[in-house]
Coordinates of C-alpha atoms and ligand atoms in Angstrom, one line a residue:
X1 CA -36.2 20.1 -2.7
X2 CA -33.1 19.2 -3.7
X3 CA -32.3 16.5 -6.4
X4 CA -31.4 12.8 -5.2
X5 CA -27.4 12.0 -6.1
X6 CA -27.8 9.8 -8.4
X7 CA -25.0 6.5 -8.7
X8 CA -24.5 3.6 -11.0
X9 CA -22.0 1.0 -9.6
X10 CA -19.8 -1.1 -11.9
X11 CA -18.8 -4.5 -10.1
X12 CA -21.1 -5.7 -7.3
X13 CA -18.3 -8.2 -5.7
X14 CA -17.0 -7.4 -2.2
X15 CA -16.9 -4.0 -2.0
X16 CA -19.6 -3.4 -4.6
X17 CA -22.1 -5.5 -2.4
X18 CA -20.7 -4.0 0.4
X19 CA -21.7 -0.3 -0.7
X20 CA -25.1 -1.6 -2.0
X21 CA -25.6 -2.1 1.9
X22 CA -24.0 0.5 3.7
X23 CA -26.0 2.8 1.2
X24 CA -29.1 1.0 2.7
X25 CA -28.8 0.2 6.4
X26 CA -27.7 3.2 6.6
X27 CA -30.0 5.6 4.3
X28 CA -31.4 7.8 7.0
X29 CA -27.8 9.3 8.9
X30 CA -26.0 9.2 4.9
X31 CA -29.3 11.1 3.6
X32 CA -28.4 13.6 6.7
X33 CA -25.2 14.5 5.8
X34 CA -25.1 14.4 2.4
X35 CA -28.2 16.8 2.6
X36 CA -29.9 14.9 -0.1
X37 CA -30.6 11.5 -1.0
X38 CA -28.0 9.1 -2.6
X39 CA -29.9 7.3 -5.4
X40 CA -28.3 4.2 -6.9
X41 CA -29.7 4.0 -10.2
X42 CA -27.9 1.6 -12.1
X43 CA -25.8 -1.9 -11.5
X44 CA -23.5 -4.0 -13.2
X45 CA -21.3 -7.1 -13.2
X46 CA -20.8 -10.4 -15.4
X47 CA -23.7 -11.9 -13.6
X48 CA -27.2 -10.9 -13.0
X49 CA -27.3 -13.9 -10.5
X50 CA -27.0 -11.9 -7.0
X51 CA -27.4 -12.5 -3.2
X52 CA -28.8 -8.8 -2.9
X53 CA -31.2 -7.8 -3.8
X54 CA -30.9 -5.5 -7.0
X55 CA -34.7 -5.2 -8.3
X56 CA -34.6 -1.8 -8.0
X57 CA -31.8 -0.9 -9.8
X58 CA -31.6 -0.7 -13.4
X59 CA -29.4 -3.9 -14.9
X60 CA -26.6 -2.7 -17.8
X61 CA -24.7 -5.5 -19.7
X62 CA -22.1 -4.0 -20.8
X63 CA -20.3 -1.9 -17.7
X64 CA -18.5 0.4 -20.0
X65 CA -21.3 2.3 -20.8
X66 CA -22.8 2.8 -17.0
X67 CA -22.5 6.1 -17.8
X68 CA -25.1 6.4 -19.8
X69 CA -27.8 5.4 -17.4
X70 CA -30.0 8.6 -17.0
X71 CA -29.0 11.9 -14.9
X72 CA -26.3 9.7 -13.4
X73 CA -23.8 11.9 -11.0
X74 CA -21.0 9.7 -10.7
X75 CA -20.1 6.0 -11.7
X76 CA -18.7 4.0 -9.0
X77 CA -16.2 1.7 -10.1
X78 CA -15.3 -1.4 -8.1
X79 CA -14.1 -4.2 -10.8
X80 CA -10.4 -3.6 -10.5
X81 CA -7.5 -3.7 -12.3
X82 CA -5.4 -1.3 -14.1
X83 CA -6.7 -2.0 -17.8
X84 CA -9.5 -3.3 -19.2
X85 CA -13.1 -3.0 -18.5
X86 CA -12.0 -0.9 -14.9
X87 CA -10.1 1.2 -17.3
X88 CA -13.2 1.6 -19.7
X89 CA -15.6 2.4 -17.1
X90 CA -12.9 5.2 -15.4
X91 CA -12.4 6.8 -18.6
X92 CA -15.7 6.7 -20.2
X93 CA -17.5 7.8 -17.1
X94 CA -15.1 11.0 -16.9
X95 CA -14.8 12.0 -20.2
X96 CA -18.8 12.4 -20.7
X97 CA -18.6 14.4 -17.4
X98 CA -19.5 12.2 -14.7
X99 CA -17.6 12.3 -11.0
X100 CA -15.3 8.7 -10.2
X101 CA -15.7 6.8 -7.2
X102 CA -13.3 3.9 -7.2
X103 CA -10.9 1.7 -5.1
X104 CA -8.8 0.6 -8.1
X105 CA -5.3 1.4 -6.8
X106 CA -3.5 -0.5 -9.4
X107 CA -5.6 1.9 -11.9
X108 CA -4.5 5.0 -9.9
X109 CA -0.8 3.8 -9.8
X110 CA -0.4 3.0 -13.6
X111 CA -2.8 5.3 -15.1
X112 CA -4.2 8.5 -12.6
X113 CA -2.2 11.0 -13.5
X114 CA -3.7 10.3 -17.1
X115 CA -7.4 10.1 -15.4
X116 CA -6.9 13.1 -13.2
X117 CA -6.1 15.5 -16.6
X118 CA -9.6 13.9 -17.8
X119 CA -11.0 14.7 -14.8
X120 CA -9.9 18.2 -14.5
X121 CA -10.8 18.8 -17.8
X122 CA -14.2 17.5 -17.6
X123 CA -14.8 19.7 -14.2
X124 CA -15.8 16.0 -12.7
X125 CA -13.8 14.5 -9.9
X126 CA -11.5 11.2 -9.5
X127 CA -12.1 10.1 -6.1
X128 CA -10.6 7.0 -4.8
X129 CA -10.0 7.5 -0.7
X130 CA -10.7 3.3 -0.5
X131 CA -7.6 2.4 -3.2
X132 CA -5.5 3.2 -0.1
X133 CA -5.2 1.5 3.1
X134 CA -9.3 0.6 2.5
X135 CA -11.1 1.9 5.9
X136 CA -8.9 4.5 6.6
X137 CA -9.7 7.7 5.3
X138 CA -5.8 8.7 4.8
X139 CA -6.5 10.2 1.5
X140 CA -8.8 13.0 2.7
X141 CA -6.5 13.6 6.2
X142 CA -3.4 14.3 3.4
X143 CA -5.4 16.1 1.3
X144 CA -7.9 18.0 3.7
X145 CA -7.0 17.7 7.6
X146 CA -3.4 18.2 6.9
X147 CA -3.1 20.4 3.6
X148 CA -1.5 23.0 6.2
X149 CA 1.4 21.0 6.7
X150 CA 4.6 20.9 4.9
X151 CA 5.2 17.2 4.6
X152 CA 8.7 15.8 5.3
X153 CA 8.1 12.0 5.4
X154 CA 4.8 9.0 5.0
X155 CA 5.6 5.7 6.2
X156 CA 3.1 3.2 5.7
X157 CA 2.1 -0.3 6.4
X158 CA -0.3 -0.6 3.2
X159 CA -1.2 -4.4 3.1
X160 CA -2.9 -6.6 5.1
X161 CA -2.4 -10.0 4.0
X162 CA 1.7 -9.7 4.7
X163 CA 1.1 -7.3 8.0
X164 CA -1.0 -10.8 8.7
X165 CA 1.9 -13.1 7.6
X166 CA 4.8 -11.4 9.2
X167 CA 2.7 -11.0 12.7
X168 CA 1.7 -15.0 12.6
X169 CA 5.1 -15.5 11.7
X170 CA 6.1 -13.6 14.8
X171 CA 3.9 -14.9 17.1
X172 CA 4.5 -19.0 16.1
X173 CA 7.9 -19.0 15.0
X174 CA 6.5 -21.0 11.7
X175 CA 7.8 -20.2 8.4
X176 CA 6.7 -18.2 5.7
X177 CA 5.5 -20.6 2.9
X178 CA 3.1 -22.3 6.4
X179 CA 1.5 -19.0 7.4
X180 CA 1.1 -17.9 3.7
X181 CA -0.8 -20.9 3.2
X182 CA -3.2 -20.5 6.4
X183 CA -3.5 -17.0 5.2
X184 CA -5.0 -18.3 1.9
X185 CA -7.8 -20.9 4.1
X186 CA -8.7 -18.2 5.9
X187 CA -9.6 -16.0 2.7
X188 CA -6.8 -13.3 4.0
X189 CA -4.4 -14.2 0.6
X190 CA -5.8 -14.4 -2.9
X191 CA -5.0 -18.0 -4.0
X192 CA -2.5 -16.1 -6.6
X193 CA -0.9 -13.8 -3.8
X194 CA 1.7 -12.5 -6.1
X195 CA 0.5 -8.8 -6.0
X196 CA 0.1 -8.9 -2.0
X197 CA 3.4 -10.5 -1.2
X198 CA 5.8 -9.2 -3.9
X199 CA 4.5 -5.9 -2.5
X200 CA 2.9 -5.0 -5.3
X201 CA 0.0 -3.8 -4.1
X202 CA 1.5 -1.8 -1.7
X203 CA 3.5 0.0 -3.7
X204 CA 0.4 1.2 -6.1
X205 CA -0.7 2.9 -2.6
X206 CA 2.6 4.4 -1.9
X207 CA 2.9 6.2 -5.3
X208 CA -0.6 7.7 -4.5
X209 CA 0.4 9.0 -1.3
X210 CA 4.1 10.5 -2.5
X211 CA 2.1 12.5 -4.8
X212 CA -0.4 13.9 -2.4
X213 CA 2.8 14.1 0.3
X214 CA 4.5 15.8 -2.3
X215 CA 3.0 16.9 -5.5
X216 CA 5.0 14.8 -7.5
X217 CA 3.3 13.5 -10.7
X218 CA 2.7 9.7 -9.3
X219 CA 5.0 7.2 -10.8
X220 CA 4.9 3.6 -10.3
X221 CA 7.6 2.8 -12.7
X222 CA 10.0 5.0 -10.2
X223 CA 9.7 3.1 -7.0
X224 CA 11.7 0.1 -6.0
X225 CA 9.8 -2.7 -4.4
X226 CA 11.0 -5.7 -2.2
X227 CA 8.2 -8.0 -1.0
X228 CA 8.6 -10.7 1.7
X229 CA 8.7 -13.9 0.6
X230 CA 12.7 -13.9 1.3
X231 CA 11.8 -13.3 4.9
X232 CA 12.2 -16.4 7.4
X233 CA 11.6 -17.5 10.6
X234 CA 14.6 -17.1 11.5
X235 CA 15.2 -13.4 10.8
X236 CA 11.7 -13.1 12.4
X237 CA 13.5 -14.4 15.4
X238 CA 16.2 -12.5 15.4
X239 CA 14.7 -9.1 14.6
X240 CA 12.7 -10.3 17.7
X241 CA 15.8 -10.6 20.2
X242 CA 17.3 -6.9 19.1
X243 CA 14.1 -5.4 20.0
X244 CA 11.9 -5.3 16.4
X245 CA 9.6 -6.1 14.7
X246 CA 9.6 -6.7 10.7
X247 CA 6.9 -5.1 8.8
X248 CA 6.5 -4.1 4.6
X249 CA 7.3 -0.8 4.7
X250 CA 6.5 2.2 2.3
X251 CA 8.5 4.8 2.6
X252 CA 8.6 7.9 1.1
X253 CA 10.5 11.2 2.1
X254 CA 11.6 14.2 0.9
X255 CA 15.4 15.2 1.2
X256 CA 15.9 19.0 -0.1
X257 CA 14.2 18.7 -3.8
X258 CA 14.3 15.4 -4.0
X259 CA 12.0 12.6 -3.1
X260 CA 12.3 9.1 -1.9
X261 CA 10.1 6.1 -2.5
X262 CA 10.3 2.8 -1.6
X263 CA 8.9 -0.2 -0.5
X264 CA 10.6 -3.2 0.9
X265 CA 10.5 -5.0 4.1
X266 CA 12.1 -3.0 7.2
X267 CA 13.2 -3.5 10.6
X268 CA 10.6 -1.4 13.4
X269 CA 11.2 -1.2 16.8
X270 CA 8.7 -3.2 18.4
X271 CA 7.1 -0.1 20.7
X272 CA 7.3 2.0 18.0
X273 CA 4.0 3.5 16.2
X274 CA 4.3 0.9 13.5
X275 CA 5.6 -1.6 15.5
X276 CA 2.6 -2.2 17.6
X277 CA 0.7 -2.2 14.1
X278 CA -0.5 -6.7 13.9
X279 CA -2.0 -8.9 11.9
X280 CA -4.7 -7.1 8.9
X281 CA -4.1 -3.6 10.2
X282 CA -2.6 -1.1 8.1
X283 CA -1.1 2.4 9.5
X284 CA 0.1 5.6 7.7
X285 CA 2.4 7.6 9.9
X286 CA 3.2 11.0 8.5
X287 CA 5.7 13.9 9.3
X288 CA 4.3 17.1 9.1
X289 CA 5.9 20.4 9.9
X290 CA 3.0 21.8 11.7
X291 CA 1.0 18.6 12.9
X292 CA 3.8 16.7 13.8
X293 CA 3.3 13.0 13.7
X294 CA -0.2 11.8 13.2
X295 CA -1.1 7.5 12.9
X296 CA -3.7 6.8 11.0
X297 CA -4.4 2.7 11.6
X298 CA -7.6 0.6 11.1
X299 CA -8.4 -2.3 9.0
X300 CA -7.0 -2.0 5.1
X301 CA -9.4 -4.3 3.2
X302 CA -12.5 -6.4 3.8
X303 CA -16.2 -5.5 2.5
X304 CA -17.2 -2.6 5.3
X305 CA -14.1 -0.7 5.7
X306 CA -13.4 -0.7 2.0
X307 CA -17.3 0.3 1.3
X308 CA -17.3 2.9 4.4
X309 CA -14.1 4.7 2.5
X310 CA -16.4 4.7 -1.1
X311 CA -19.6 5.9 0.4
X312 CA -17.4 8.6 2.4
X313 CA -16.5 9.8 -1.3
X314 CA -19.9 9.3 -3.0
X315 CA -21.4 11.8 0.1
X316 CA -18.3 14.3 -0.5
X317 CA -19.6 14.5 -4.5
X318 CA -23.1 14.9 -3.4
X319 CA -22.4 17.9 -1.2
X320 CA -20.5 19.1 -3.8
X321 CA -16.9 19.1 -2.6
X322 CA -14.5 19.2 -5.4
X323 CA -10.7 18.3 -4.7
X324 CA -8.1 18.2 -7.1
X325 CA -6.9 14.2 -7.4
X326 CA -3.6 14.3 -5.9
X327 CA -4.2 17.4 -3.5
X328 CA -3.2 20.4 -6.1
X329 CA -4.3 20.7 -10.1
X330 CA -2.6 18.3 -12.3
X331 CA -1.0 21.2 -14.3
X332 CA 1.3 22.1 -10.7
X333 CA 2.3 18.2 -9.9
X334 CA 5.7 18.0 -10.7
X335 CA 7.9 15.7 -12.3
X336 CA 9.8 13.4 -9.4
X337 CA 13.3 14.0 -9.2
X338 CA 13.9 10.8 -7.4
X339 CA 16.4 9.4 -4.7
X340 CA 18.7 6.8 -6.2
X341 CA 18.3 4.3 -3.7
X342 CA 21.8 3.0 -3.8
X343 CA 22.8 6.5 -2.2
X344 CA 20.4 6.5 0.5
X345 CA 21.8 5.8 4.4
X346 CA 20.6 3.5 6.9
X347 CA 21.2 1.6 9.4
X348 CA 21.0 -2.2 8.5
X349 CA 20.0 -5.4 9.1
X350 CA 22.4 -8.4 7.6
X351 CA 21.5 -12.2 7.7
X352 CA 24.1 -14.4 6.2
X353 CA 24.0 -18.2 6.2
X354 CA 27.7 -19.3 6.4
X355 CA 29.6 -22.7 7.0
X356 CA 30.9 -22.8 10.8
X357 CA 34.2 -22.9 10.9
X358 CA 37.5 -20.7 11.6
X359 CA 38.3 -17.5 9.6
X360 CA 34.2 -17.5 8.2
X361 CA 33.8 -14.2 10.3
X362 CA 36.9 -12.4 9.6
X363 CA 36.4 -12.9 5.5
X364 CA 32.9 -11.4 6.1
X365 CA 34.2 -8.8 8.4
X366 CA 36.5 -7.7 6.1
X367 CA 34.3 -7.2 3.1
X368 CA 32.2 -4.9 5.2
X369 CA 35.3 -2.6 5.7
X370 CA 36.7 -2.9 2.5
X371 CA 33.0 -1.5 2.0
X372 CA 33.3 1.5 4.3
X373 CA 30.9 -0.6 6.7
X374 CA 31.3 -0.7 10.1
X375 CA 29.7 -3.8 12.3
X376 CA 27.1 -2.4 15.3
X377 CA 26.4 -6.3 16.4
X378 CA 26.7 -9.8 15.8
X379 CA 24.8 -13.0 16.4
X380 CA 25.2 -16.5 16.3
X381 CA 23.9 -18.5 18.0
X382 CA 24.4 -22.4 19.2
X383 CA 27.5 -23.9 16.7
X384 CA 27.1 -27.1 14.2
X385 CA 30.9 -27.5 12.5
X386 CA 31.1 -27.9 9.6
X387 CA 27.1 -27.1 8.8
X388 CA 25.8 -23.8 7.5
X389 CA 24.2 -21.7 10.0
X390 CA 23.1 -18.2 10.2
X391 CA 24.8 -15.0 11.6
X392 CA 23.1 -11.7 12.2
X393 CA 24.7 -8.4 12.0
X394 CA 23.5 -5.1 12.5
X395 CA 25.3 -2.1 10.9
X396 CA 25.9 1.8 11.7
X397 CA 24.5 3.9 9.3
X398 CA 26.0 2.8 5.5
X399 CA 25.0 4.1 1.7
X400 CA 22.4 1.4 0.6
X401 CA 24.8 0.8 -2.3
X402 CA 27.9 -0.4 -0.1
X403 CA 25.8 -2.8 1.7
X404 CA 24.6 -4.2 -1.5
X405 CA 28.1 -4.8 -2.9
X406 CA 29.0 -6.5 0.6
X407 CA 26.2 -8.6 0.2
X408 CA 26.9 -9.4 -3.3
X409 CA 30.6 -10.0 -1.9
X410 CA 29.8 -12.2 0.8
X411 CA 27.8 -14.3 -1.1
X412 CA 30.4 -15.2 -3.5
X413 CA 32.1 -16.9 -0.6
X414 CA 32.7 -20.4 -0.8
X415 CA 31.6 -20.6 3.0
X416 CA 28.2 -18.5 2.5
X417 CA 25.3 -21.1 1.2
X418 CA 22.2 -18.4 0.2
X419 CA 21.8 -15.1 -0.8
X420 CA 22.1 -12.6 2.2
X421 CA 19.2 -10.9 3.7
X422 CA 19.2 -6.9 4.1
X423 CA 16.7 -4.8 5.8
X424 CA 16.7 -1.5 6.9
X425 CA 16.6 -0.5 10.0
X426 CA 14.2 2.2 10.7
X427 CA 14.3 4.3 13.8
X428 CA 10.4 5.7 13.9
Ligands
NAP1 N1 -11.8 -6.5 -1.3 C1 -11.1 -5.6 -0.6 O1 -10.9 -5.8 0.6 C2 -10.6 -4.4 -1.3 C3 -9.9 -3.4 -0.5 C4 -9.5 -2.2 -1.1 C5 -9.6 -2.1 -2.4 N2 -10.3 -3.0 -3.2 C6 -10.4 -2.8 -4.6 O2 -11.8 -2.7 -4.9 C7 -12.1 -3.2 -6.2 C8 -13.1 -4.3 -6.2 O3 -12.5 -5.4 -5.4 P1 -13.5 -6.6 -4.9 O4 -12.7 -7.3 -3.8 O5 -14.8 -6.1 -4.6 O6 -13.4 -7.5 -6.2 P2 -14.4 -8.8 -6.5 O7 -15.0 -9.3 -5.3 O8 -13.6 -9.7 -7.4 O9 -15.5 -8.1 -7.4 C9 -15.3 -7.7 -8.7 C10 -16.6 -7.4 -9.4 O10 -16.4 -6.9 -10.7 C11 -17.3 -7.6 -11.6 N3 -16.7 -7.7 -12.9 C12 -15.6 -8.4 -13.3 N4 -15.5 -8.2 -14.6 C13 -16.5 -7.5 -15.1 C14 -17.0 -7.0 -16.3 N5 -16.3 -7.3 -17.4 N6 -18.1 -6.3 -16.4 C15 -18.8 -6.0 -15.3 N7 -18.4 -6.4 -14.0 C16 -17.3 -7.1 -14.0 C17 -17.5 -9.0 -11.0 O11 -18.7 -9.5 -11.5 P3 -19.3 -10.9 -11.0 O12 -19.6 -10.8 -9.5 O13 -20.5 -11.1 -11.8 O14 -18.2 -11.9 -11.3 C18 -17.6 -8.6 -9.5 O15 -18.9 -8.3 -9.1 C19 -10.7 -3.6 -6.8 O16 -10.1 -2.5 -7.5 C20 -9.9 -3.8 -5.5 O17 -8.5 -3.6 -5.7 C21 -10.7 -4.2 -2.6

């Protein structure tokens, strides 16, 4: 008969509760296709007080040493955070040879590449399929169902809460700081959002995926993020009338040796696959050369998704699937040679607010061609003399860096009353 897998799970919050129940409603099918029993044999969090029940399990005070708890498998590690106890529990776990399960993206982000050398070396494995996009299992499609494919481009929408803010925003016309704050009631937002809507916690999950996409060495430090709290009801609006929708994008792609990343908010259209992509939903959308272009979407967070994706991992260990962290051994990721941003091309999305009177449009229009940019479209509409209103342009394809100066230009204009908006314009 063969031996039970045997777990101990650090942090028994949402997804650590969540786990603790999928592992039992469900015993019987996971039992089946694990072909052995998943034991969990030890717990831990700050406090024994519980609503499940955890009588069975063996209590340890100090998480760090989980480990330890006898002829454990693997230590699941759902604490989070990218030092710290998470950190201790990662590394101690591996280095005396026990397999990882976690969801700790901002652990991944700053620290894997670090963990997956300890990994290797310790012949254990790093798994973490719920760190990115929570219920759906992209990690293992990039790393398993599509390892055939030569992989040119991943687009994601990797975060619920502002997928959430920018639909509601769409959908009432009300402005960010409003939705935000109804986003927060409704336990969608963590009452410090800063992570979620400075795109933060996106970007963790994008520099997973650009390493799997591409077997770069995963580097946080190297990708430029723009969250959405500039974003307004207005540009909502707008993106709305030219036939798009606004969504955080992360986008990485690979031109000739080179790779992209970044993750900033982006114009869609609104039929496209990410377009269509409301409210908590995330979506990957990748470009393969063999597979063409698959769309993952399902829900990115919440207790069972996020629990489904870590028990999916604890049943790979126990059948005894071993896969190198980022999709190839550590010693064959790369170094990034990354894509200077400012000399990437798209077209673009300009908001400028700008006092209504004569001769405001022909100063901006001539900083965009003293920029080598050339106008696609222009909207204003209703006129207030004399008060500050807002103009949208759209622009053929320009270097990122020539809008910025524009931008930068136009805003030192004695008529232009707030920083400009930009947003790409991505054709999916
Ligand atoms: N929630 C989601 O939807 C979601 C989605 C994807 C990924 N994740 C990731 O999953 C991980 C867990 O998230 P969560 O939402 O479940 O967090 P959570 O609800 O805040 O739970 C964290 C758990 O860690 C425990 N903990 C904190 N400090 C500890 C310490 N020093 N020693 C032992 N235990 C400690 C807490 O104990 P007490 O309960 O006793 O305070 C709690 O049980 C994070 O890495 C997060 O980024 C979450």
């Amino acid at each position: 008969m063969t031996q039970p897998f045997r777990i101990a799970i650090a942090g028994l919050g949402t997804v650590g509760t969540g786990v603790v129940e999928i592992l039992t409603q469900n015993e019987d099918i996971i039992t089946q296709r694990a072909g052995r029993e998943i034991e969990i044999v030890a717990v831990s969090a700050r406090n024994k007080d519980r609503d499940i029940d955890i009588s069975k399990y063996r209590w340890v005070d100090n998480a760090a040493e989980i480990y330890k708890s006898e002829g454990v498998d693997a230590v699941v590690e759902l604490i989070g955070g990218s030092e710290g106890i998470a950190a201790d529990v990662v590394r101690n776990s591996l280095d005396n040879k026990c397999h990882v399960v976690t969801a700790n993206k901002a652990l991944l982000a700053h620290q894997g590449l670090a963990l997956a050398e300890m990994a290797e070396h310790n012949g254990v494995c790093l798994m973490y399929e719920a760190a990115v996009a929570g219920g759906i299992p992209i990690i293992k499609a990039m790393r398993e169902g599509l390892a055939a494919n030569e992989f040119s481009s991943v687009y994601g929408i990797l975060n619920g809460t502002c997928n959430y803010i920018l639909t509601k925003m769409q959908k009432t016309g009300r402005d960010f700081a409003d939705i935000l704050q109804e986003a927060q009631d409704l336990g969608y937002a963590e009452s410090d959002p800063t992570l979620d809507i400075e795109g933060i916690d996106a970007a963790h999950k994008l520099c997973l995926l650009a390493s799997i996409a591409f077997g770069v060495k995963p580097d946080f430090d190297a990708l430029k993020t723009t969250g959405i709290t500039h974003i307004n009801a207005t540009d909502i609006k707008f993106a709305d009338e030219f036939g798009y929708r606004i969504k955080l994008l992360g986008i990485t792609r690979r031109i000739d040796d080179k790779v992209m990343q970044i993750l900033e908010p982006c114009l869609v259209p609104t039929n496209s696959p990410l377009g269509m992509i409301d409210d908590v939903y995330n979506a990957v959308y990748v470009e393969g050369n063999f597979v063409e272009t698959p769309l993952f979407t399902g829900k990115g967070a919440g207790k069972g998704p996020t629990a489904s994706s870590v028990v999916a991992d604890i049943i790979d260990l126990a059948r005894g699937k071993n896969i190198p962290t980022f999709g190839i051994p550590v010693n064959k990721l790369v170094e990034g040679q990354w894509i200077d941003v400012g000399e990437t091309t798209s077209r673009y999305y300009l908001r400028i607010m700008v006092t209504d009177k004569p001769g405001v449009i022909a100063s901006v229009a001539a900083i965009l061609r003293d920029n080598d940019i050339s106008i696609e479209g222009m909207v204003q509409t209703g006129r207030d003399p004399g008060q500050s209103v807002p103009v949208v342009l759209t622009l053929h394809e320009a270097r990122h860096a020539d809008v910025q100066k524009a931008a930068q230009g136009i805003e030192r204009l004695e008529c232009c009353s707030e920083k400009p908006c930009i947003m790409r314009i991505e054709e999916l």
